[in-house]
Tab-separated table of C-alpha atoms and ligand atoms in Angstrom:
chain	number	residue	atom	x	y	z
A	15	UNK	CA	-24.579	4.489	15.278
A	16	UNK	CA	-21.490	2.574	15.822
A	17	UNK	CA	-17.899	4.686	16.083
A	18	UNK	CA	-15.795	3.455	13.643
A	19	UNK	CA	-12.621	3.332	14.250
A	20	UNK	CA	-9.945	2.653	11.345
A	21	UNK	CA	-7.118	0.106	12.582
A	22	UNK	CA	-3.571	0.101	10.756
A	23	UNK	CA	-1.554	-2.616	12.740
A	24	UNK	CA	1.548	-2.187	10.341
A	25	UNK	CA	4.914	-3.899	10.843
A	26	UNK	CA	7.323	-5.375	12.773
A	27	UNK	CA	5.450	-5.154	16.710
A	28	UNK	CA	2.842	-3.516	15.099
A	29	UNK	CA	0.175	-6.011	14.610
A	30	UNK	CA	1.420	-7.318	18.508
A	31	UNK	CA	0.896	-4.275	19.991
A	32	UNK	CA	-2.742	-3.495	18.538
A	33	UNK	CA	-3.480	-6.855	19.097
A	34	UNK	CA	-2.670	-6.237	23.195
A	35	UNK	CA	-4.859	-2.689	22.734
A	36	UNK	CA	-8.225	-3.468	21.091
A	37	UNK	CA	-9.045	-5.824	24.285
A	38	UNK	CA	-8.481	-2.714	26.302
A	39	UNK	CA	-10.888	-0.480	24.494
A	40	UNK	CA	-13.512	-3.257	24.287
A	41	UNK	CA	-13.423	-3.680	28.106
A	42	UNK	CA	-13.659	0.726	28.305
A	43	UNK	CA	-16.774	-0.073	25.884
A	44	UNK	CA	-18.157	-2.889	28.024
A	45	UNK	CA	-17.948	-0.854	31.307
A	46	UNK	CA	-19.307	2.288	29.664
A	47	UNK	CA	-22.366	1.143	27.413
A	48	UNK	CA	-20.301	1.739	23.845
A	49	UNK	CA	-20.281	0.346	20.721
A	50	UNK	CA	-16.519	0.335	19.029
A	51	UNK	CA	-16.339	-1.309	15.079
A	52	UNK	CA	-13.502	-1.700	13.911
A	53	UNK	CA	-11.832	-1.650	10.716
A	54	UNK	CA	-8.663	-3.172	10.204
A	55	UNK	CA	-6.854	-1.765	6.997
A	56	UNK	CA	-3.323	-1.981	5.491
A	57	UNK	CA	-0.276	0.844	5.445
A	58	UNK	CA	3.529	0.424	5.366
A	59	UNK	CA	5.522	-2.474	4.641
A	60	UNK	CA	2.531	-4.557	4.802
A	61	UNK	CA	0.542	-2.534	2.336
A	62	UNK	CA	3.792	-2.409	0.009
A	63	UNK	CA	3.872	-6.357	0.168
A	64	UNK	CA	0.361	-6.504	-0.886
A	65	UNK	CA	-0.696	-3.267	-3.103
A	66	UNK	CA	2.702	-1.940	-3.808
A	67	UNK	CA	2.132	0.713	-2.156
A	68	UNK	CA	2.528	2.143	1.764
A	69	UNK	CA	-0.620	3.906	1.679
A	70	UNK	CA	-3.532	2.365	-0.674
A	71	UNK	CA	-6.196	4.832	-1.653
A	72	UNK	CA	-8.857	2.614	0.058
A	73	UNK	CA	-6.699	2.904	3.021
A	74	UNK	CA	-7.001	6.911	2.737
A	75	UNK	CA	-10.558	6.898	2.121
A	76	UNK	CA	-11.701	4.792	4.985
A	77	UNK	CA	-9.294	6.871	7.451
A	78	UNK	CA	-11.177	9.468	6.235
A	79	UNK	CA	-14.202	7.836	6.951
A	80	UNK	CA	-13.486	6.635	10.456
A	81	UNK	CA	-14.364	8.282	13.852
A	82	UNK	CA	-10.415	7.816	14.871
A	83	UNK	CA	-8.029	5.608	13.881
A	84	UNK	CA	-5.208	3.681	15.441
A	85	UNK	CA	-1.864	3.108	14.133
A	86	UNK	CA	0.492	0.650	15.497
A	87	UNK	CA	3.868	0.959	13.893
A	88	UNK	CA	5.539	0.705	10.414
A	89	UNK	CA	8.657	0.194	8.781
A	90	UNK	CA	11.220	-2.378	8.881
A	91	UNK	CA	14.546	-3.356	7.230
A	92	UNK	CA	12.785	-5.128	4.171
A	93	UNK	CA	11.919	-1.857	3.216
A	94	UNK	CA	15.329	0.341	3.503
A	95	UNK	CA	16.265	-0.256	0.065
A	96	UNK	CA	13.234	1.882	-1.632
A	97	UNK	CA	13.708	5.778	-2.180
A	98	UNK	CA	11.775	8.449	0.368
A	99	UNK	CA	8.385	8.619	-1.879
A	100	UNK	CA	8.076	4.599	-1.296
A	101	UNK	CA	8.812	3.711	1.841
A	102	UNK	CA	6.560	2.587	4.641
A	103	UNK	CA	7.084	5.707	6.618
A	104	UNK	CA	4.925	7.743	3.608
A	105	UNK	CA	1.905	6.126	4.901
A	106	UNK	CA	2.486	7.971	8.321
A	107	UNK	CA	3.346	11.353	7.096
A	108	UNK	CA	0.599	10.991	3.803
A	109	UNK	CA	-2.217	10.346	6.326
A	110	UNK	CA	-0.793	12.908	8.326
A	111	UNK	CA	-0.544	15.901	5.731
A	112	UNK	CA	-3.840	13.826	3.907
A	113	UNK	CA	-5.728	14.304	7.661
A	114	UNK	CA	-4.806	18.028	8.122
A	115	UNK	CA	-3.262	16.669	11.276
A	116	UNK	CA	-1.109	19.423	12.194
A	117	UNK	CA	-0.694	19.296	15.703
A	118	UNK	CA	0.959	15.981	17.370
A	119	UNK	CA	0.558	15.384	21.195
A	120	UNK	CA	3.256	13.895	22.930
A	121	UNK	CA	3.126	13.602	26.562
A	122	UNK	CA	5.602	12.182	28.759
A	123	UNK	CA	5.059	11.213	31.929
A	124	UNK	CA	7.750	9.503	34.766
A	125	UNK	CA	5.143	7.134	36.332
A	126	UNK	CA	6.799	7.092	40.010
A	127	UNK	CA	6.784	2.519	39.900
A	128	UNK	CA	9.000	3.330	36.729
A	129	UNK	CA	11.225	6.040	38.294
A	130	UNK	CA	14.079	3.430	38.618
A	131	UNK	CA	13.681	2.168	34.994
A	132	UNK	CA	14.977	5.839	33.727
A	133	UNK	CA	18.760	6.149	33.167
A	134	UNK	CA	18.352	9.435	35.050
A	135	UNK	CA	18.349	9.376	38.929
A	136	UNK	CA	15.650	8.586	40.472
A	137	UNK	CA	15.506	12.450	42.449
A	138	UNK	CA	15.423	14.300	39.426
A	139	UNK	CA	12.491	12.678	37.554
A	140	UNK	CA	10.434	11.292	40.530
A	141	UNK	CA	7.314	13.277	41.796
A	142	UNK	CA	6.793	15.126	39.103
A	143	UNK	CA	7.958	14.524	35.528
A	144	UNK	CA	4.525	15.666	33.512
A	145	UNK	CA	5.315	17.197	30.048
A	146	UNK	CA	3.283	17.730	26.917
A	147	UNK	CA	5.331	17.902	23.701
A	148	UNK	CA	2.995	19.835	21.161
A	149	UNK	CA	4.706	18.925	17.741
A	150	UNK	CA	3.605	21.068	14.993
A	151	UNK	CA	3.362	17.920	12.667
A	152	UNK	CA	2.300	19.027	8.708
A	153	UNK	CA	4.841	21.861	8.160
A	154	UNK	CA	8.438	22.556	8.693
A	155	UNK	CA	11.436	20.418	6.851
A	156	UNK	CA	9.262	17.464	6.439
A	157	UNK	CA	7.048	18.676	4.203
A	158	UNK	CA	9.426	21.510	2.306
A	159	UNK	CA	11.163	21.233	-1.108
A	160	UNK	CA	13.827	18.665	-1.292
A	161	UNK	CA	15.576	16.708	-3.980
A	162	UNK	CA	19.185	15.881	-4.804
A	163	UNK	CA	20.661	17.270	-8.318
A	164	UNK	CA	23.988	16.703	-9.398
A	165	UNK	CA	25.872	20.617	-9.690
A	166	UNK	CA	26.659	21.290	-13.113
A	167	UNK	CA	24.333	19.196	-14.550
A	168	UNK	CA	20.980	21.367	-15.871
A	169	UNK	CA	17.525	20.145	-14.344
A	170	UNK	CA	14.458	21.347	-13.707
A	171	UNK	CA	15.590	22.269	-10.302
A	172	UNK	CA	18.824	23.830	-11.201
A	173	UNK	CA	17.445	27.146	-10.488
A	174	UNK	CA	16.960	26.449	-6.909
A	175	UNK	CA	20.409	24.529	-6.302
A	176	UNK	CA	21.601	27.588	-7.494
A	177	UNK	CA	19.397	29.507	-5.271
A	178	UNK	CA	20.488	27.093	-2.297
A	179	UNK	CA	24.064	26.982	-2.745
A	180	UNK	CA	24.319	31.069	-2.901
A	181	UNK	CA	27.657	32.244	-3.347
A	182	UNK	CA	29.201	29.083	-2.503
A	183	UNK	CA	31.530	27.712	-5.640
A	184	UNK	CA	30.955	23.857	-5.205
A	185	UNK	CA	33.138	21.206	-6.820
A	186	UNK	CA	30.967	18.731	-8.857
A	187	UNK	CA	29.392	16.457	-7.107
A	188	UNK	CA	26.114	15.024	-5.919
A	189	UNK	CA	23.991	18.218	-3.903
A	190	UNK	CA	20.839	17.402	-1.738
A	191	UNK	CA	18.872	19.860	0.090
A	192	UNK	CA	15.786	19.844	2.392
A	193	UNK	CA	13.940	23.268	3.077
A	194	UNK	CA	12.887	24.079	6.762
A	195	UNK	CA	9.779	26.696	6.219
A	196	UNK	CA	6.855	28.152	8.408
A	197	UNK	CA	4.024	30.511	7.805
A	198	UNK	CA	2.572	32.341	10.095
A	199	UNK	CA	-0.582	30.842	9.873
A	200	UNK	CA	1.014	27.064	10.874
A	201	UNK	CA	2.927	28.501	13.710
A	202	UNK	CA	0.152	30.549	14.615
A	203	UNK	CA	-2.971	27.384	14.799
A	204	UNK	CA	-0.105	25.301	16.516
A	205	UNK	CA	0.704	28.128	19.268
A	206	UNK	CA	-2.956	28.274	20.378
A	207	UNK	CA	-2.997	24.317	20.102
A	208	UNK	CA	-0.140	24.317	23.191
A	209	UNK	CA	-1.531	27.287	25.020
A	210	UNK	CA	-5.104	25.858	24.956
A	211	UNK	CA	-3.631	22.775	26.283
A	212	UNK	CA	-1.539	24.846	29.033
A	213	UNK	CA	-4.014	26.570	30.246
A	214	UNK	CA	-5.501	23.394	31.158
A	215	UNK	CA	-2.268	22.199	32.603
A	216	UNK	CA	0.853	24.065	34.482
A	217	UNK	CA	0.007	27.443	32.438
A	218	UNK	CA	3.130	27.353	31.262
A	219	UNK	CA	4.586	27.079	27.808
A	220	UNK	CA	8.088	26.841	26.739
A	221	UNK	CA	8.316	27.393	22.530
A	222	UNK	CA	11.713	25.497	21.238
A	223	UNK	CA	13.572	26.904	18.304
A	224	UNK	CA	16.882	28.039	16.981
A	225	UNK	CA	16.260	31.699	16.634
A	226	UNK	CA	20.000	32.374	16.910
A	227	UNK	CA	20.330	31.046	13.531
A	228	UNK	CA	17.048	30.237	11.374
A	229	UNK	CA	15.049	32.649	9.482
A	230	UNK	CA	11.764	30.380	10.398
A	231	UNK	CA	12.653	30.357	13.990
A	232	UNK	CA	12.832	34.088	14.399
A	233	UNK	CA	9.538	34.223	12.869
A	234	UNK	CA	8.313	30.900	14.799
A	235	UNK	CA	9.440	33.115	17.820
A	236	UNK	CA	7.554	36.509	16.910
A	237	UNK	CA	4.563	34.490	16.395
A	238	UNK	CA	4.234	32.497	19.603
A	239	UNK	CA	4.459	35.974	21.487
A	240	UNK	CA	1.788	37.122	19.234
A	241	UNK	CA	-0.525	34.397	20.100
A	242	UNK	CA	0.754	34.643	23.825
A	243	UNK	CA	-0.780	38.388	24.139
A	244	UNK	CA	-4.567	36.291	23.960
A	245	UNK	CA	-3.322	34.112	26.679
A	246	UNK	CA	-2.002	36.679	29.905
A	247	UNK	CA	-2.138	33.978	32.145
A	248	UNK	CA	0.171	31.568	30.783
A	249	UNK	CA	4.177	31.673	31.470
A	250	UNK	CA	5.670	31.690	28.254
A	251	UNK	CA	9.585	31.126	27.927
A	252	UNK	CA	11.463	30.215	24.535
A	253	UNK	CA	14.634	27.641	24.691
A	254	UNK	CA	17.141	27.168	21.687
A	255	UNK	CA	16.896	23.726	20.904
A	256	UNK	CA	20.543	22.620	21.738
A	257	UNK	CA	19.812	23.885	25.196
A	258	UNK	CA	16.199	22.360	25.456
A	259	UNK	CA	17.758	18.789	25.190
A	260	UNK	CA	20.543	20.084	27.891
A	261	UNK	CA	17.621	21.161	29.898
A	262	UNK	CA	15.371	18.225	29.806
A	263	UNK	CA	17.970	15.529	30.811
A	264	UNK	CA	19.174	17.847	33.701
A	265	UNK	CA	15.804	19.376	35.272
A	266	UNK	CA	12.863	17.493	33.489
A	267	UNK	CA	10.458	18.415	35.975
A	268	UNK	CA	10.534	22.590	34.889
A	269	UNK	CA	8.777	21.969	31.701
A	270	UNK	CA	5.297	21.614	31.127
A	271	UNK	CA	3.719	22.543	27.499
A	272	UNK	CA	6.824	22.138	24.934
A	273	UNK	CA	5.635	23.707	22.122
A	274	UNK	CA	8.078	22.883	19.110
A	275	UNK	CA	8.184	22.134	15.243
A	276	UNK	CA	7.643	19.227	13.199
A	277	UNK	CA	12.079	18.431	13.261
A	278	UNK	CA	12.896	19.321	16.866
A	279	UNK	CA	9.401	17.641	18.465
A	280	UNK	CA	10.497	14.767	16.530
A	281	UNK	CA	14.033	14.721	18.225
A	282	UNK	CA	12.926	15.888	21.460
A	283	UNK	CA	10.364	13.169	22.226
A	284	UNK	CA	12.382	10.742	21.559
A	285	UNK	CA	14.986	12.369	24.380
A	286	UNK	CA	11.724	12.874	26.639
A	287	UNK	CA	10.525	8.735	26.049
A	288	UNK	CA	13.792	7.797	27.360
A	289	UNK	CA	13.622	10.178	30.884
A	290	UNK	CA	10.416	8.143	31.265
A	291	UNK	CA	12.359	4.603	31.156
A	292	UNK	CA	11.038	3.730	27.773
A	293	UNK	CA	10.266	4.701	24.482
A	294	UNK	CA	6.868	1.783	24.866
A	295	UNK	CA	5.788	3.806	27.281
A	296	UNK	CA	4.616	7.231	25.059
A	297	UNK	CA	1.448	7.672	23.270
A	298	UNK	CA	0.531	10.633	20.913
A	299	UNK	CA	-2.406	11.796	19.372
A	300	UNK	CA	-2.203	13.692	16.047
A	301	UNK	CA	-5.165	16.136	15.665
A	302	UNK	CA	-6.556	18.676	12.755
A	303	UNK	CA	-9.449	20.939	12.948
A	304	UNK	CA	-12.250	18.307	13.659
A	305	UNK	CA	-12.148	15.618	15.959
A	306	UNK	CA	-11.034	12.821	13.864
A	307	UNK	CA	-7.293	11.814	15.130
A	308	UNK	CA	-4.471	9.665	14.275
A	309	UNK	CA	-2.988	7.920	17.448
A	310	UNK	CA	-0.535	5.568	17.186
A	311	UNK	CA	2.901	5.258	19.965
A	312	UNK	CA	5.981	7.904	19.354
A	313	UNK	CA	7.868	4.339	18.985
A	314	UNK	CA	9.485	2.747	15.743
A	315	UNK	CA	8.104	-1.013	14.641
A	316	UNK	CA	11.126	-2.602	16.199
A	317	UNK	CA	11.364	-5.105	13.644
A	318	UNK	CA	14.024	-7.047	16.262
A	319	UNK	CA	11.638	-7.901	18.642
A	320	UNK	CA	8.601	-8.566	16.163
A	321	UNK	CA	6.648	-12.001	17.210
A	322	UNK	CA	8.290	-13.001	20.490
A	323	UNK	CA	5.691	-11.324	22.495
A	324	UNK	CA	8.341	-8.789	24.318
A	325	UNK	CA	6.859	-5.297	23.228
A	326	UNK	CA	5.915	-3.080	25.572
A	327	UNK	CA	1.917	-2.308	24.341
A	328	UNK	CA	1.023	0.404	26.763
A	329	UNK	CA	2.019	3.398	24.590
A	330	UNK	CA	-0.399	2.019	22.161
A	331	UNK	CA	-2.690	1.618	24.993
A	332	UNK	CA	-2.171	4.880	26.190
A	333	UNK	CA	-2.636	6.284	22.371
A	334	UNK	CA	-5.910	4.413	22.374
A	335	UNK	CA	-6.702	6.404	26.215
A	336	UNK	CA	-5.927	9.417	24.227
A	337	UNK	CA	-8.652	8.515	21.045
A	338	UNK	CA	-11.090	7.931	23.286
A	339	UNK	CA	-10.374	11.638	25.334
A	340	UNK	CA	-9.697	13.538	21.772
A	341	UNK	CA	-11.678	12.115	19.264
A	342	UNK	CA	-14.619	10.519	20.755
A	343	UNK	CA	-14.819	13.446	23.801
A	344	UNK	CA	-14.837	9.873	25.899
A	345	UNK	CA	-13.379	11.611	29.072
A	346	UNK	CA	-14.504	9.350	31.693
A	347	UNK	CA	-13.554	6.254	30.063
A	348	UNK	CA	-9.752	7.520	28.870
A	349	UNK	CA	-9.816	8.509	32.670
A	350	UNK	CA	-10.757	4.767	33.064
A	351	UNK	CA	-8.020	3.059	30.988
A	352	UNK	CA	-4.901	5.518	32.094
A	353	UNK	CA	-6.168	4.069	35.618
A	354	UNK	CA	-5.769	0.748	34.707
A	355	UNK	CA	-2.604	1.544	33.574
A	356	UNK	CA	-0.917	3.086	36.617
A	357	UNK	CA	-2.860	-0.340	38.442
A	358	UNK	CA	-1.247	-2.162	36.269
A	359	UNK	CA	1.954	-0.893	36.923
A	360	UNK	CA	1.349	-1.082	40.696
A	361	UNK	CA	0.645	-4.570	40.351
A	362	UNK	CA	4.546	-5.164	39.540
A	363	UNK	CA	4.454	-6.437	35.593
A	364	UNK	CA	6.639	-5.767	33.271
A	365	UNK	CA	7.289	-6.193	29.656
A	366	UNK	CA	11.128	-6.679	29.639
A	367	UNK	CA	11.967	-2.988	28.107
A	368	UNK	CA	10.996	-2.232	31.373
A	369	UNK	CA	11.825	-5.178	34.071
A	370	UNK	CA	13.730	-4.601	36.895
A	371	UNK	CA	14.640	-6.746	39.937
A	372	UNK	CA	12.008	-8.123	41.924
A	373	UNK	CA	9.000	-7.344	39.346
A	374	UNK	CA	7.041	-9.848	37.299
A	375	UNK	CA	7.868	-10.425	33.585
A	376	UNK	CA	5.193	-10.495	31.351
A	377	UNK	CA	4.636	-10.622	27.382
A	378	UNK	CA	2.641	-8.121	25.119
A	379	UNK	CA	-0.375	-10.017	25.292
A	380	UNK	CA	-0.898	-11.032	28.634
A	381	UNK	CA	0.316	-7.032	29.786
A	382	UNK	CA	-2.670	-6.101	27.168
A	383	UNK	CA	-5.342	-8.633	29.081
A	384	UNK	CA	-4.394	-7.585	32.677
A	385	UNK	CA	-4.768	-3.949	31.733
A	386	UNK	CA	-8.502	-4.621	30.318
A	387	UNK	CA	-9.527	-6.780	33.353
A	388	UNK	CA	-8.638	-3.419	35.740
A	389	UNK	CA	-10.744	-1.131	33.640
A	390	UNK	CA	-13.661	-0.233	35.622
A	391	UNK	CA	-16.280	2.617	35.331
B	552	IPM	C1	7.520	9.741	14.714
B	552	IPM	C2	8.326	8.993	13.695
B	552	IPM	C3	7.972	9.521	12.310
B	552	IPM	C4	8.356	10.991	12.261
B	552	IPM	C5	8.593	8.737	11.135
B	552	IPM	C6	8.258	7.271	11.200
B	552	IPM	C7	8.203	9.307	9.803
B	552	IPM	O1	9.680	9.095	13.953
B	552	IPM	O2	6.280	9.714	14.622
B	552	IPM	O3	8.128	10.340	15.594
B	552	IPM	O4	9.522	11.313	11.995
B	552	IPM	O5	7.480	11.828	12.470
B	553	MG	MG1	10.135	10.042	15.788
């Protein structure tokens, strides 16, 4: 049978991006003897323009039928105007939550022909800047209770702004709140999720929270040591967040697992894309119990730079590496395309988030076609 994999180009550089990826895997297919169908379906902005909404139910159920599925990007300023439950970025967090994707791969790695792209200097991420961000990615503030209530005025929810606002006398006023909140059980699946991956890696895990201050976090904390005890041979340290994003611009090259919640991995691999010289750069896989995965790059849909053939496709690339490794246990040929890749790069193209003197400028869909003629089995 076929593998089917479910492809959601989106918005803005979206539907570039993919476009410069699918070549790629078809070439990995080619060289290896596969068979990749895909099905292209709509979420986000594009799916609000068409079905009024950002994820369509035959969207869901064909994710749910597919082997993997791709994402490129959505969003875009079209869509600012409509409240949290409509907006394009539901799609991403529905299929998420919808998925039981709970734990979000980030790695970021300095390639060393990109070491001079980073605003960092070139000795501190250079030979040797290799870290996995493991984002817990169903639980924590994104998924709690929120709302906004106006105080004094009864609601359904008045109860909990009451709750929320404690002893605090408020004047009047417009009140919104947003509930951080982890169970043992999500921290716990998570935990062994980064210390799995470790033990593959550096051995060495450092959990991010802000035990100094949350309730969750001292629990998040307690938890990771818990799940630590099965692992003896893996270095486990904990960071406060504040000081994790200190730490990362000033010695990137001490970290190896990051293990973090939904919030902070959020924040901090956006501050890890950028020690790598570009947020086109990272891929991520988002991964539940089975082996069906979400991959789609940590970047926005840059709605800016949309149709001019500028966008930077190798995270999506590099996502579509990872679906092969994760969700199709393709090993040999992810090896294949993340070669390709570093070729690539060692040929001296670059997409413009990326040029520097003295290298070759090259658009989305020319980067994509070089990058599928230097896979090889
Ligand atoms: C990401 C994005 C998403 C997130 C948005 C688009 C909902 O920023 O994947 O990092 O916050 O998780
Ligand atoms: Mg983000």
């Amino acid at each position: 049978m076929d593998t089917k994999i479910a492809v959601i180009k989106g918005d803005g550089i979206g539907p570039e991006i993919v476009d410069a990826t699918t070549p790629v895997l078809d070439a990995a297919a080619k060289a290896f003897g596969h068979r990749f169908r895909y099905e292209y379906l709509q979420a986000g902005g594009a799916a609000i323009d068409q079905d009024g909404e950002p994820l369509p139910k035959k969207t869901l159920k064909k994710c749910k039928d597919a082997d993997a599925i791709l994402l490129g990007a959505v969003g875009g300023p079209k869509w600012d105007s409509l409240s949290g439950d409509k907006r394009p970025e539901m799609a991403i967090l529905r299929l998420r939550e919808e998925l039981g994707l709970f734990a979000n791969l980030r790695p970021a790695i300095v390639y060393d022909e990109l070491a001079f792209a980073s605003p960092l200097r070139p000795e501190i991420v250079s030979g040797g800047v290799n870290i996995l961000i493991v984002r817990e990615l169903t639980g924590g503030i994104y998924f709690g209770q929120r709302g906004t209530e106006v105080i004094g005025e009864s609601s359904a929810f008045s109860k909990i702004v009451d709750h929320l606002k404690g002893e605090k006398t408020l004047p009047p006023g417009r009140f919104a709140y947003d509930v951080e909140q982890y169970s043992e059980f999500e921290i716990s699946r998570i935990a062994k999720v980064a210390f799995e991956m470790a033990m593959k890696r550096g051995r060495h895990v450092t959990s991010v929270d802000k035990a100094n201050v949350l309730d969750s976090s001292r629990l998040w904390r307690s938890v990771v040591e818990e799940v630590r005890a099965g692992y003896p041979e893996v270095k486990l340290e904990h960071l406060y967040v504040d000081n994790a994003a200190q730490q990362l611009i000033m010695d990137p090259k001490q970290f190896d697992v990051i293990l973090t919640s939904n919030l902070f991995g959020d924040i901090l691999s956006d501050e890890a894309s950028q020690i790598t010289g570009s947020i086109g750069m990272l891929p991520s896989a988002s991964l539940g119990e089975g082996s069906r995965g979400l991959y789609e790059p940590i970047h926005g849909s840059a709605p800016q730079y949309a149709g001019r053939d500028w966008a930077n496709p190798i995270a999506t690339i590099l996502s579509a590496a990872m679906l092969l490794r994760y969700s199709l246990d393709l090993a040999a040929e992810a090896d294949a395309v993340e070669k390709a890749v570093g070729d690539y790069l060692r040929g001296g193209y670059r997409t413009a988030d990326i040029l520097t003197e003295g290298k070759i400028p090259i658009g989305t869909a020319e980067c994509g076609k070089r990058i599928a003629g230097l896979v090889q089995k």
